[in-house]
């Protein structure tokens, strides 16, 4: 009984505090959604009201429990961010985003540090301030883009690419800040070691994760329900969090890495959809907890720094990002719009400020000041984006004509330079392969020395057995490091030039020396130097004799890795080949007003599918939802109808309806009724017509497309016979379609 009492007493504040946090977050969502303001700002204000510094509302009892919830929130925020990011996406971002983000971050770090010193802040506070002011808010920008409808414009693509680069650099800077904070000094050597350590673990985690995790998800796909997939995803995330923490890195880094690994799998979108409610829940807790740390007394005392830093952030981010975009060769107007869009700080700034508090290296006033600056810049962001176009046009007209012409010429010449030299291609290929192989080999040797050597030391000939086991494991990678050819076509072209032969031979020589060095390093761990030298000679001979087998083994490993890495693209390409071109169906929602020209009419009379190609897949009437309505169903005022069609068809449907009396949601949705592609293999309804197969009854759905032997038919007739390898597009209830797919 006493145990139960103690447990209850321990849980009470935890549960009540979480309830209070979520209640205030829920109220904030409703109010700020109504005001059409960023939800992050609402969470911060809600946290301020629920915090211990504001006495007019109920307050949390234990800040320690809130800190735990907030740390979980950071983990899921970074995990979700990783799911939206992929390493290949970063490679596709190109130089424009990299230069823009690089110029912005370097400029703002320097400017923030100078402003901190000017305000006579301690050195460590100034360093943290510079990094905090250099990272823009992905959440606020993307939300504003959606609300303003500019996400498809050219400058928005530059902004999103810059945000991806910023997120990666923010992770790196968090590691560097941790190193500086622990040593309490800026040491070039320790910073270089930290960067090398970070690169080593990033490469190792990425290679190992891509090799293992997509395979696990593919092998267990038929066993995993949505619930099990969610649990497995969170388990993988937290496992990587543990690895990162044990390696001396931030737990948030581990969450981000696992998210980016899962982002390369075929189930990435589905996992992202499943994780989103969890991310939203704990993300809200995190932002509310940030608001709780706002001390009005400190803000009052430091009102001037808040104003100064808000101005520095808005102007500094805008100008530095604009200069970065101009340097990358973007047109003047797009550069100005890019700069004005990136003029705020947000979630990563909170995380970096939290890092300073956790490490106890920053003063207490820095955190609430950062939160206040974020709130100000979050409020100004939609206006900065909205007025960026007229302002860029105003600037273009006011600037001297000579200057604008120079910018135009520079942009045109930069856009024209897209050729890559043969040597650049070869060097890039060599670096990627050498870095990957060196990390793998070194990791295996370190693990062997740490775990295998202590086990075999006690046995007779144990060292020899341990060395042999390790050599066998790293043998394919050593062979690849020494002999694997890369950029073959470019190499052959370079070999035709006599001047290039010597540098190419040097590259081969360096790779061979690296392989021999790692063999010697391993043998030196297990044996004395003399025995290691003899064993080294034997090992080299062994590798030369069994080259073909090692080549085959490495090729098998590499093929498995590349298959996992490219699975998502291959799956997407396969689906796109099966798409009913120009069918690019998506769902959209329309609210029917009393004045709408289809209100009161039956679907049979309207003939929307026949005339416009649009399929009405559901009608929501109050609390009742009618899935796949039949021809006799009527449309009534106030109905919320979900339609499916291509962009062009949806656009025509918009014109068909009364535009002045309608609220359209352009977002792609994931309701209970979904569009699914099914490839017919051994289904029981092969040889039957669509009508005879009773697909409508089985799925409570509708066949909206079919592909037969490469021929694609939109809205097929019910008498078409179903054959093996036909591909059906069916819209219907999610669960029933999932059951049909497994038949």
XYZ file of C-alpha atoms in Angstrom:
743
model
C 0.000 0.000 0.000
C 2.863 2.347 0.881
C 4.504 1.567 -2.458
C 1.307 2.498 -4.301
C 1.068 5.716 -2.265
C 4.669 6.648 -3.046
C 4.100 5.917 -6.726
C 0.964 8.033 -6.795
C 2.731 10.914 -5.077
C 5.551 10.667 -7.601
C 3.246 10.531 -10.615
C 0.824 13.246 -9.580
C 2.971 16.284 -10.469
C 4.205 14.597 -13.647
C 0.696 13.899 -14.909
C -0.830 17.171 -13.757
C 2.026 19.192 -15.240
C 1.745 17.392 -18.579
C -2.009 17.944 -18.544
C -1.527 21.661 -17.876
C 1.068 21.935 -20.661
C -1.167 20.215 -23.197
C -4.227 22.216 -22.128
C -2.437 25.534 -22.595
C -0.948 24.290 -25.879
C -4.412 23.291 -27.121
C -5.899 26.672 -26.274
C -2.945 28.385 -27.959
C -3.444 26.337 -31.138
C -7.100 27.379 -31.389
C -6.440 31.080 -30.722
C -3.405 31.434 -32.988
C -4.977 29.362 -35.749
C -7.903 31.771 -35.645
C -5.535 34.756 -35.715
C -3.546 33.115 -38.564
C -0.297 33.510 -36.631
C 2.553 30.946 -36.293
C 1.636 28.250 -33.783
C 5.167 28.321 -32.342
C 4.475 31.837 -31.085
C 1.264 30.600 -29.463
C 3.082 27.781 -27.701
C 5.672 30.228 -26.327
C 2.982 32.537 -24.930
C 1.073 29.545 -23.520
C 4.247 28.388 -21.793
C 4.807 31.849 -20.374
C 1.274 31.855 -18.899
C 1.692 28.325 -17.455
C 5.159 29.021 -16.063
C 6.125 29.877 -12.519
C 6.771 33.517 -13.424
C 3.093 34.265 -14.101
C 0.795 33.983 -11.074
C -2.627 34.588 -12.625
C -2.943 31.052 -14.078
C -2.228 27.554 -12.719
C 1.504 26.824 -12.833
C 3.584 23.686 -13.203
C 4.834 22.166 -9.962
C 8.054 20.425 -11.041
C 10.226 21.996 -13.723
C 12.448 18.886 -13.768
C 9.642 16.768 -15.198
C 8.945 19.479 -17.761
C 12.624 19.428 -18.754
C 12.356 15.672 -19.379
C 9.289 16.168 -21.599
C 11.081 19.005 -23.389
C 14.136 16.823 -24.085
C 11.851 14.161 -25.545
C 10.287 16.935 -27.643
C 13.705 17.935 -29.022
C 14.420 14.303 -29.916
C 11.187 13.898 -31.875
C 11.522 17.302 -33.551
C 14.974 16.358 -34.838
C 13.824 12.837 -35.766
C 10.977 14.287 -37.849
C 13.331 16.822 -39.392
C 15.612 13.936 -40.383
C 12.677 12.116 -41.976
C 12.114 15.125 -44.225
C 15.816 15.289 -45.063
C 18.051 12.896 -46.971
C 21.767 12.982 -47.691
C 20.985 12.678 -51.388
C 18.669 15.677 -51.116
C 21.595 17.683 -49.768
C 23.711 16.623 -52.753
C 20.946 17.820 -55.082
C 20.688 21.176 -53.332
C 23.863 22.256 -55.104
C 26.062 25.278 -54.749
C 23.358 27.950 -54.620
C 21.901 26.868 -51.268
C 25.318 25.945 -49.857
C 26.815 29.350 -50.678
C 23.722 31.210 -49.450
C 23.627 29.315 -46.152
C 27.407 29.454 -45.728
C 27.631 33.235 -46.194
C 24.637 33.762 -43.903
C 25.951 31.586 -41.075
C 29.522 32.913 -41.146
C 28.301 36.531 -41.312
C 25.740 36.145 -38.524
C 28.104 34.194 -36.228
C 30.653 37.000 -36.549
C 28.038 39.760 -36.251
C 26.344 38.114 -33.245
C 29.684 37.715 -31.477
C 30.564 41.382 -32.102
C 27.157 42.569 -30.842
C 27.552 40.419 -27.704
C 30.982 41.900 -27.043
C 29.638 45.412 -27.724
C 26.958 44.813 -25.070
C 29.792 43.673 -22.735
C 28.578 40.096 -22.483
C 31.030 37.333 -21.491
C 32.932 35.640 -24.319
C 31.017 32.354 -24.061
C 27.663 34.147 -24.147
C 28.793 36.081 -27.234
C 29.909 32.866 -28.990
C 26.591 31.156 -28.289
C 24.727 34.310 -29.336
C 26.497 34.365 -32.715
C 25.535 30.751 -33.443
C 21.965 31.279 -32.180
C 21.414 34.266 -34.488
C 22.795 32.400 -37.525
C 20.121 29.671 -37.819
C 16.774 30.465 -39.436
C 13.547 28.685 -38.500
C 12.472 25.862 -40.810
C 9.107 25.509 -39.032
C 8.136 29.189 -39.259
C 9.307 29.621 -42.864
C 7.568 26.523 -44.239
C 4.385 27.411 -42.372
C 4.480 30.941 -43.793
C 5.179 29.632 -47.313
C 2.117 27.378 -47.085
C -0.118 30.168 -45.791
C 1.065 32.647 -48.465
C 1.030 30.074 -51.290
C 4.579 30.790 -52.521
C 6.140 27.370 -51.919
C 6.383 26.586 -55.651
C 8.163 29.817 -56.595
C 11.851 29.819 -57.496
C 13.098 31.793 -54.497
C 11.273 29.384 -52.154
C 13.342 26.519 -53.564
C 16.543 28.424 -52.738
C 15.243 29.110 -49.217
C 14.329 25.462 -48.568
C 17.710 24.288 -49.876
C 19.453 26.816 -47.613
C 17.449 25.554 -44.627
C 18.643 21.992 -45.293
C 22.279 23.158 -45.335
C 21.684 25.272 -42.214
C 20.269 22.297 -40.315
C 23.374 20.222 -41.084
C 25.717 23.062 -40.121
C 23.674 23.641 -36.944
C 24.309 20.031 -35.893
C 28.038 20.555 -36.524
C 28.061 23.806 -34.558
C 26.293 22.139 -31.621
C 29.130 19.616 -31.449
C 31.753 22.384 -31.672
C 29.988 24.456 -29.001
C 29.912 21.438 -26.690
C 33.658 21.013 -27.194
C 34.346 24.701 -26.527
C 32.075 24.701 -23.474
C 33.703 21.621 -21.913
C 37.276 22.846 -22.465
C 36.212 26.469 -21.763
C 38.646 27.651 -24.405
C 38.833 27.887 -28.180
C 41.530 25.400 -29.193
C 42.164 24.766 -32.868
C 43.409 21.244 -32.223
C 40.412 20.188 -30.135
C 38.013 21.695 -32.685
C 39.662 19.785 -35.536
C 39.530 16.558 -33.504
C 35.841 17.174 -32.742
C 35.068 17.740 -36.425
C 36.986 14.580 -37.448
C 35.225 12.591 -34.718
C 31.856 13.917 -35.898
C 32.619 13.064 -39.540
C 33.782 9.571 -38.527
C 30.594 8.790 -36.617
C 28.305 10.397 -39.195
C 29.802 8.305 -42.011
C 29.805 5.148 -39.879
C 26.201 5.574 -38.720
C 25.023 6.418 -42.209
C 26.777 3.473 -43.900
C 25.774 0.992 -41.199
C 22.231 2.334 -40.978
C 21.610 2.217 -44.732
C 23.099 -1.291 -44.912
C 20.941 -2.716 -42.095
C 17.738 -0.733 -41.447
C 16.084 -0.740 -44.916
C 16.728 -4.504 -45.054
C 14.953 -4.993 -41.714
C 11.993 -2.885 -42.821
C 11.719 -4.754 -46.153
C 11.951 -8.207 -44.572
C 9.326 -7.423 -41.946
C 7.035 -5.277 -44.097
C 4.337 -7.962 -44.394
C 4.326 -8.413 -40.603
C 4.214 -4.759 -39.580
C 0.928 -3.068 -38.792
C 0.843 0.735 -38.432
C 1.117 0.328 -34.666
C 4.144 -1.976 -34.903
C 5.832 0.231 -37.512
C 5.416 3.274 -35.272
C 6.879 1.404 -32.289
C 9.789 0.093 -34.377
C 10.542 3.570 -35.765
C 10.584 5.164 -32.313
C 12.706 2.270 -31.014
C 15.259 2.830 -33.795
C 15.257 6.556 -33.070
C 15.887 6.090 -29.346
C 18.536 3.422 -30.018
C 20.491 5.892 -32.139
C 19.964 8.524 -29.428
C 21.657 6.159 -26.963
C 24.548 5.509 -29.380
C 25.051 9.241 -29.940
C 24.973 10.015 -26.209
C 27.484 7.225 -25.447
C 29.756 8.554 -28.200
C 29.739 11.962 -26.527
C 27.340 13.712 -28.901
C 23.992 15.398 -28.395
C 21.000 13.005 -28.235
C 19.331 15.279 -30.807
C 22.108 14.402 -33.267
C 21.302 10.690 -32.929
C 17.604 11.348 -33.552
C 18.403 13.425 -36.639
C 20.753 10.762 -38.056
C 18.205 7.963 -37.596
C 15.524 10.095 -39.241
C 17.777 10.756 -42.244
C 18.559 7.028 -42.544
C 14.880 6.059 -42.495
C 14.271 8.864 -45.025
C 16.111 6.715 -47.596
C 13.721 3.753 -47.193
C 10.595 2.988 -49.203
C 8.435 3.408 -46.090
C 9.747 6.878 -45.239
C 6.542 8.744 -46.121
C 4.393 6.272 -44.210
C 6.635 6.432 -41.135
C 6.680 10.230 -41.329
C 2.871 10.184 -41.367
C 2.747 7.835 -38.351
C 5.322 9.803 -36.354
C 3.750 13.201 -37.045
C 1.179 13.081 -34.191
C 3.927 12.031 -31.746
C 6.181 14.828 -33.042
C 3.350 17.360 -32.790
C 2.601 16.255 -29.224
C 6.127 16.422 -27.853
C 7.035 19.371 -30.082
C 4.229 21.337 -28.459
C 5.541 20.296 -25.035
C 9.025 21.494 -25.996
C 7.908 24.913 -27.225
C 5.598 25.382 -24.227
C 8.471 24.463 -21.901
C 10.614 27.070 -23.667
C 7.919 29.655 -22.954
C 7.951 28.647 -19.278
C 11.537 29.817 -19.006
C 10.602 33.365 -20.021
C 11.147 35.503 -16.956
C 9.329 38.845 -17.333
C 11.673 40.472 -14.813
C 14.715 39.498 -16.877
C 12.992 40.627 -20.072
C 12.179 43.962 -18.472
C 15.792 44.368 -17.367
C 17.062 43.385 -20.818
C 14.394 44.996 -23.006
C 17.033 46.974 -24.887
C 19.078 43.857 -25.875
C 15.851 42.197 -27.088
C 15.108 45.171 -29.354
C 18.736 45.400 -30.555
C 19.026 41.670 -31.287
C 15.638 41.600 -33.047
C 16.791 44.376 -35.383
C 20.197 42.714 -35.847
C 18.507 39.401 -36.682
C 16.030 40.825 -39.198
C 18.503 43.105 -40.962
C 21.556 40.873 -40.588
C 19.846 37.691 -41.797
C 18.203 39.524 -44.699
C 21.378 41.248 -45.904
C 23.756 38.288 -45.426
C 21.366 35.821 -47.119
C 20.788 38.242 -49.989
C 24.554 38.622 -50.478
C 24.983 34.842 -50.332
C 22.302 34.286 -52.976
C 23.846 36.999 -55.181
C 27.299 35.419 -54.831
C 25.836 32.060 -55.892
C 24.635 33.716 -59.120
C 20.924 34.177 -58.432
C 18.991 37.098 -59.965
C 18.647 40.224 -57.842
C 14.918 39.944 -57.069
C 15.131 36.259 -56.120
C 18.137 37.014 -53.899
C 16.309 39.793 -52.032
C 13.239 37.595 -51.542
C 15.458 34.763 -50.285
C 17.152 37.058 -47.780
C 13.921 38.519 -46.441
C 12.424 35.025 -46.018
C 15.332 33.849 -43.847
C 15.125 36.774 -41.403
C 14.245 34.997 -38.149
C 15.469 32.491 -35.566
C 13.518 29.511 -34.253
C 13.629 25.943 -33.011
C 17.346 25.272 -33.536
C 18.154 28.516 -31.735
C 16.129 27.247 -28.745
C 18.002 23.945 -28.819
C 21.398 25.698 -28.930
C 20.323 28.049 -26.122
C 19.184 24.985 -24.136
C 22.628 23.476 -24.710
C 24.234 26.527 -23.096
C 21.930 26.252 -20.078
C 22.489 22.481 -19.766
C 26.276 22.855 -19.910
C 26.034 25.796 -17.469
C 28.271 27.988 -19.607
C 25.817 30.802 -20.421
C 24.131 33.323 -18.151
C 20.477 32.936 -17.213
C 19.394 36.013 -19.182
C 20.483 34.633 -22.585
C 17.715 32.027 -22.868
C 14.660 34.286 -22.300
C 16.215 36.979 -24.532
C 16.608 34.435 -27.347
C 12.996 33.307 -26.889
C 11.781 36.900 -27.000
C 13.795 37.640 -30.167
C 12.399 34.466 -31.753
C 8.850 35.548 -30.886
C 9.401 38.986 -32.461
C 10.978 37.598 -35.642
C 8.357 34.826 -35.914
C 5.691 37.532 -35.936
C 7.504 39.591 -38.609
C 8.368 36.656 -40.927
C 5.013 36.409 -42.810
C 5.152 40.162 -43.480
C 8.789 39.974 -44.632
C 7.894 37.204 -47.100
C 4.689 38.908 -48.237
C 6.363 42.248 -48.982
C 9.621 40.817 -50.324
C 8.444 41.015 -53.959
C 7.374 44.703 -53.970
C 10.461 45.599 -51.936
C 12.798 43.764 -54.359
C 11.143 45.581 -57.271
C 11.484 48.897 -55.443
C 15.190 48.255 -54.801
C 15.782 47.184 -58.406
C 14.321 50.479 -59.602
C 16.223 52.613 -57.083
C 19.679 51.051 -57.447
C 22.073 52.562 -60.018
C 21.562 51.043 -63.449
C 25.250 50.157 -63.742
C 25.084 48.083 -60.557
C 21.960 46.163 -61.581
C 23.496 45.439 -64.997
C 26.629 44.060 -63.354
C 24.520 41.837 -61.122
C 22.561 40.585 -64.148
C 25.776 39.841 -66.094
C 27.318 38.064 -63.111
C 24.159 35.991 -62.598
C 24.006 35.044 -66.284
C 27.692 34.068 -66.421
C 27.454 32.051 -63.197
C 24.381 30.185 -64.406
C 26.239 29.356 -67.632
C 29.206 27.779 -65.804
C 28.044 24.243 -65.163
C 30.862 22.122 -66.614
C 32.797 19.838 -64.291
C 36.373 18.877 -65.164
C 37.446 15.244 -65.508
C 39.887 15.642 -62.649
C 37.168 17.030 -60.381
C 34.939 14.036 -61.117
C 37.782 11.554 -60.453
C 38.941 13.258 -57.234
C 35.360 13.455 -55.891
C 34.800 9.749 -56.613
C 38.127 8.820 -54.974
C 37.426 10.899 -51.871
C 33.937 9.458 -51.356
C 35.175 5.874 -51.709
C 38.342 6.318 -49.634
C 36.560 8.114 -46.766
C 33.778 5.490 -46.636
C 36.186 2.543 -46.717
C 38.646 4.056 -44.217
C 35.782 4.681 -41.749
C 34.472 1.107 -42.121
C 37.922 -0.492 -41.755
C 38.904 1.714 -38.824
C 35.586 1.071 -37.050
C 35.980 -2.716 -37.390
C 39.571 -2.555 -36.092
C 38.536 -0.395 -33.102
C 35.630 -2.726 -32.246
C 37.898 -5.758 -32.594
C 40.533 -4.240 -30.310
C 37.939 -3.250 -27.725
C 35.750 -6.351 -27.609
C 37.390 -9.285 -29.440
C 40.984 -8.932 -28.176
C 40.095 -9.205 -24.443
C 38.077 -12.371 -25.192
C 40.784 -14.241 -27.152
C 43.750 -13.146 -25.004
C 43.153 -15.907 -22.492
C 43.262 -18.777 -25.036
C 46.208 -20.492 -26.704
C 46.649 -19.050 -30.208
C 43.768 -16.763 -29.354
C 45.497 -13.706 -30.782
C 46.072 -15.469 -34.087
C 42.413 -16.519 -34.259
C 41.233 -12.992 -33.369
C 43.508 -11.393 -35.974
C 42.365 -13.907 -38.602
C 38.679 -13.250 -37.864
C 39.159 -9.480 -38.090
C 41.245 -9.731 -41.278
C 38.556 -11.901 -42.857
C 35.894 -9.304 -42.051
C 37.833 -6.322 -43.389
C 39.366 -8.219 -46.354
C 36.788 -7.109 -48.971
C 37.069 -3.494 -47.843
C 40.877 -3.588 -47.903
C 40.762 -4.967 -51.423
C 38.353 -2.213 -52.485
C 40.539 0.456 -50.875
C 43.559 -0.717 -52.874
C 42.123 -1.898 -56.185
C 38.467 -0.820 -56.656
C 38.169 1.330 -59.787
C 36.051 4.485 -59.717
C 34.976 6.965 -62.410
C 36.160 4.463 -65.033
C 35.219 6.477 -68.130
C 36.887 9.648 -66.837
C 39.991 7.668 -65.806
C 40.358 6.240 -69.308
C 40.124 9.714 -70.830
C 42.762 11.034 -68.441
C 45.079 8.099 -69.149
C 45.267 9.209 -72.782
C 47.062 12.349 -71.575
C 50.665 11.526 -70.593
C 50.788 14.347 -68.058
C 47.896 12.797 -66.142
C 49.394 9.313 -65.803
C 51.816 10.184 -63.004
C 49.159 11.784 -60.724
C 46.819 8.829 -61.366
C 49.592 6.396 -60.470
C 50.172 8.399 -57.268
C 46.495 8.060 -56.344
C 46.716 4.286 -56.769
C 49.948 4.188 -54.749
C 48.397 6.163 -51.863
C 45.389 3.825 -51.723
C 47.642 0.754 -51.689
C 49.753 2.228 -48.878
C 46.586 2.919 -46.869
C 45.514 -0.732 -47.210
C 48.931 -1.986 -46.067
C 48.906 0.511 -43.186
C 45.581 -0.788 -41.866
C 46.751 -4.402 -42.102
C 49.857 -3.446 -40.125
C 47.781 -1.495 -37.584
C 45.527 -4.475 -36.931
C 48.386 -6.979 -36.664
C 50.309 -4.669 -34.353
C 47.319 -4.669 -31.981
C 47.234 -8.478 -31.781
C 50.980 -9.282 -32.021
C 54.427 -7.934 -31.206
C 56.014 -5.710 -33.904
C 58.307 -8.495 -35.260
C 55.538 -11.057 -35.616
C 53.243 -8.359 -37.031
C 55.806 -7.589 -39.755
C 55.971 -11.241 -40.850
C 52.186 -11.586 -40.682
C 51.852 -8.407 -42.749
C 53.820 -9.960 -45.598
C 51.701 -13.141 -45.432
C 48.480 -11.103 -45.388
C 49.488 -9.055 -48.448
C 50.300 -12.235 -50.383
C 46.987 -13.719 -49.283
C 45.087 -10.675 -50.603
C 46.894 -10.822 -53.950
C 46.091 -14.540 -54.374
C 42.389 -14.249 -53.542
C 41.681 -11.005 -55.429
C 38.768 -12.414 -57.448
C 36.952 -13.795 -54.419
C 37.456 -10.566 -52.498
C 36.198 -8.609 -55.501
C 33.049 -10.745 -55.663
C 32.452 -10.426 -51.922
C 32.890 -6.650 -51.956
C 30.671 -6.320 -55.008
C 27.944 -8.242 -53.169
C 28.228 -5.945 -50.121
C 28.283 -2.815 -52.274
C 25.297 -3.981 -54.325
C 23.263 -4.579 -51.152
C 24.154 -1.113 -49.834
C 23.362 0.666 -53.117
C 20.084 -1.236 -53.452
C 19.018 -0.058 -49.994
C 20.244 3.462 -50.710
C 18.328 3.754 -53.992
C 15.254 1.717 -53.012
C 13.094 4.771 -52.488
C 13.927 6.237 -55.917
C 13.506 2.864 -57.614
C 10.144 2.347 -55.933
C 9.063 5.850 -56.905
C 10.207 5.290 -60.498
C 8.306 2.009 -60.627
C 5.179 3.712 -59.369
C 5.597 6.594 -61.792
C 5.828 4.131 -64.688
C 2.561 2.692 -63.475
C 0.944 6.103 -63.076
C -1.898 6.852 -65.442
C -0.260 9.726 -67.314
C -1.407 12.448 -67.263
C -2.983 11.019 -64.070
C -1.350 12.600 -61.057
C -4.275 12.217 -58.762
C -4.452 13.876 -55.398
C -7.202 14.694 -52.968
C -8.632 18.121 -52.246
C -11.462 19.304 -50.004
C -14.226 21.769 -50.909
C -16.845 23.299 -48.614
C -20.192 23.717 -50.373
C -21.940 27.009 -49.633
C -25.664 27.666 -49.918
C -25.126 29.674 -53.113
C -23.017 26.971 -54.794
C -24.286 25.904 -58.206
C -24.282 22.200 -57.283
C -26.104 22.499 -53.942
C -29.232 20.336 -53.870
C -28.352 18.346 -56.996
C -27.907 14.568 -57.221
C -24.546 13.226 -58.434
C -26.372 11.330 -61.191
C -27.648 14.600 -62.627
C -24.418 16.548 -62.191
C -22.312 13.906 -64.046
C -19.140 15.410 -62.598
C -17.045 12.329 -63.358
C -18.230 12.147 -66.951
C -17.771 15.853 -67.662
C -14.703 16.770 -65.612
C -12.995 13.449 -64.818
C -13.310 14.244 -61.095
C -14.283 11.497 -58.635
C -16.129 12.447 -55.448
C -14.753 10.012 -52.883
C -16.506 11.209 -49.732
C -19.137 13.641 -48.457
C -18.916 14.825 -44.855
C -22.251 16.074 -43.543
C -22.002 17.135 -39.925
C -20.718 14.145 -37.965
C -21.614 11.707 -40.750
C -19.186 10.818 -43.538
C -20.466 9.071 -46.688
C -17.639 7.112 -48.343
C -17.863 6.587 -52.136
C -21.366 8.069 -52.493
C -23.621 6.418 -55.064
C -25.195 8.188 -58.049
C -28.422 9.022 -56.179
C -26.630 10.875 -53.363
C -27.296 14.619 -53.281
C -24.941 17.499 -52.463
C -26.293 19.812 -49.750
C -25.202 23.264 -48.531
C -22.561 22.948 -45.789
C -21.295 19.589 -47.083
C -17.549 19.044 -47.100
C -16.725 17.021 -50.209
C -13.457 15.273 -50.892
C -12.577 14.898 -54.576
C -9.735 13.181 -56.389
C -8.229 14.172 -59.719
C -5.218 15.666 -61.458
C -4.110 19.253 -60.880
C -5.796 20.303 -64.123
C -9.036 18.477 -63.270
C -9.168 19.962 -59.768
C -8.566 23.396 -61.271
C -11.450 22.890 -63.707
C -13.640 21.752 -60.837
C -12.798 24.960 -58.975
C -13.974 26.967 -61.967
C -17.105 24.839 -62.187
C -18.057 25.752 -58.629
C -18.911 29.202 -57.391
C -15.518 30.607 -56.442
C -16.928 33.432 -54.311
C -18.771 31.116 -51.970
C -16.223 28.406 -51.397
C -13.300 27.658 -49.113
C -10.700 25.437 -50.739
C -8.005 23.538 -48.930
C -5.121 22.914 -51.336
C -3.357 20.447 -49.068
C -2.954 16.805 -49.943
C -4.793 14.909 -47.216
C -4.663 11.498 -45.623
C -8.278 10.687 -44.683
C -9.821 7.308 -43.939
C -10.501 7.009 -47.640
C -7.355 6.867 -49.782
C -6.050 6.243 -53.282
C -4.020 3.039 -53.656
C -2.245 1.228 -56.484
C -2.667 -2.579 -56.632
C -0.810 -4.885 -58.996
C -2.795 -8.027 -59.808
C -0.806 -11.227 -59.329
C -2.806 -14.145 -57.923
C -6.023 -12.411 -56.929
C -9.238 -14.418 -56.972
C -10.947 -12.014 -59.369
C -8.544 -12.547 -62.303
C -10.535 -13.245 -65.476
C -13.568 -11.382 -64.161
C -14.839 -7.976 -65.213
C -14.547 -5.034 -62.830
C -18.272 -5.365 -62.156
C -18.094 -9.152 -61.556
C -15.092 -8.805 -59.235
C -17.260 -6.720 -56.869
C -14.299 -4.505 -56.079
C -16.657 -1.667 -55.205
C -18.348 -3.773 -52.542
C -15.114 -5.271 -51.177
C -13.325 -1.947 -50.802
C -16.311 0.359 -50.481
C -14.441 2.127 -53.211
C -14.111 2.904 -56.885
C -11.705 1.835 -59.654
C -10.514 5.171 -61.059
C -7.758 3.861 -63.359
C -6.256 0.721 -64.853
C -3.089 -0.133 -66.793
C -3.193 -3.168 -69.092
C 0.013 -4.187 -70.921
C 1.266 -0.595 -70.878
C -2.049 0.946 -72.002
C -3.499 3.321 -69.425
C -7.207 3.967 -69.044
C -8.719 6.631 -66.828
C -12.187 5.923 -65.331
C -12.458 2.453 -66.961
C -15.771 0.884 -67.926
C -17.175 -1.797 -65.604
C -17.056 -4.528 -68.309
C -13.233 -4.493 -68.650
C -11.770 -7.931 -67.841
C -9.087 -8.078 -65.156
C -5.906 -9.952 -66.122
C -2.663 -10.903 -64.397
C -0.153 -7.999 -64.010
C -2.884 -5.397 -64.525
C -2.334 -2.352 -62.309
C -5.431 -0.903 -60.665
C -5.891 2.501 -59.076
C -8.624 2.169 -56.466
C -9.966 4.811 -54.122
C -11.630 3.363 -51.039
C -11.396 2.739 -47.306
C -7.778 2.525 -46.103
C -8.193 -0.698 -44.083
C -10.153 -2.558 -46.754
C -7.626 -1.594 -49.433
C -4.784 -2.739 -47.181
C -6.526 -6.116 -46.706
C -7.040 -6.383 -50.469
C -3.337 -5.672 -51.117
C -2.334 -8.601 -48.891
C -4.684 -11.070 -50.599
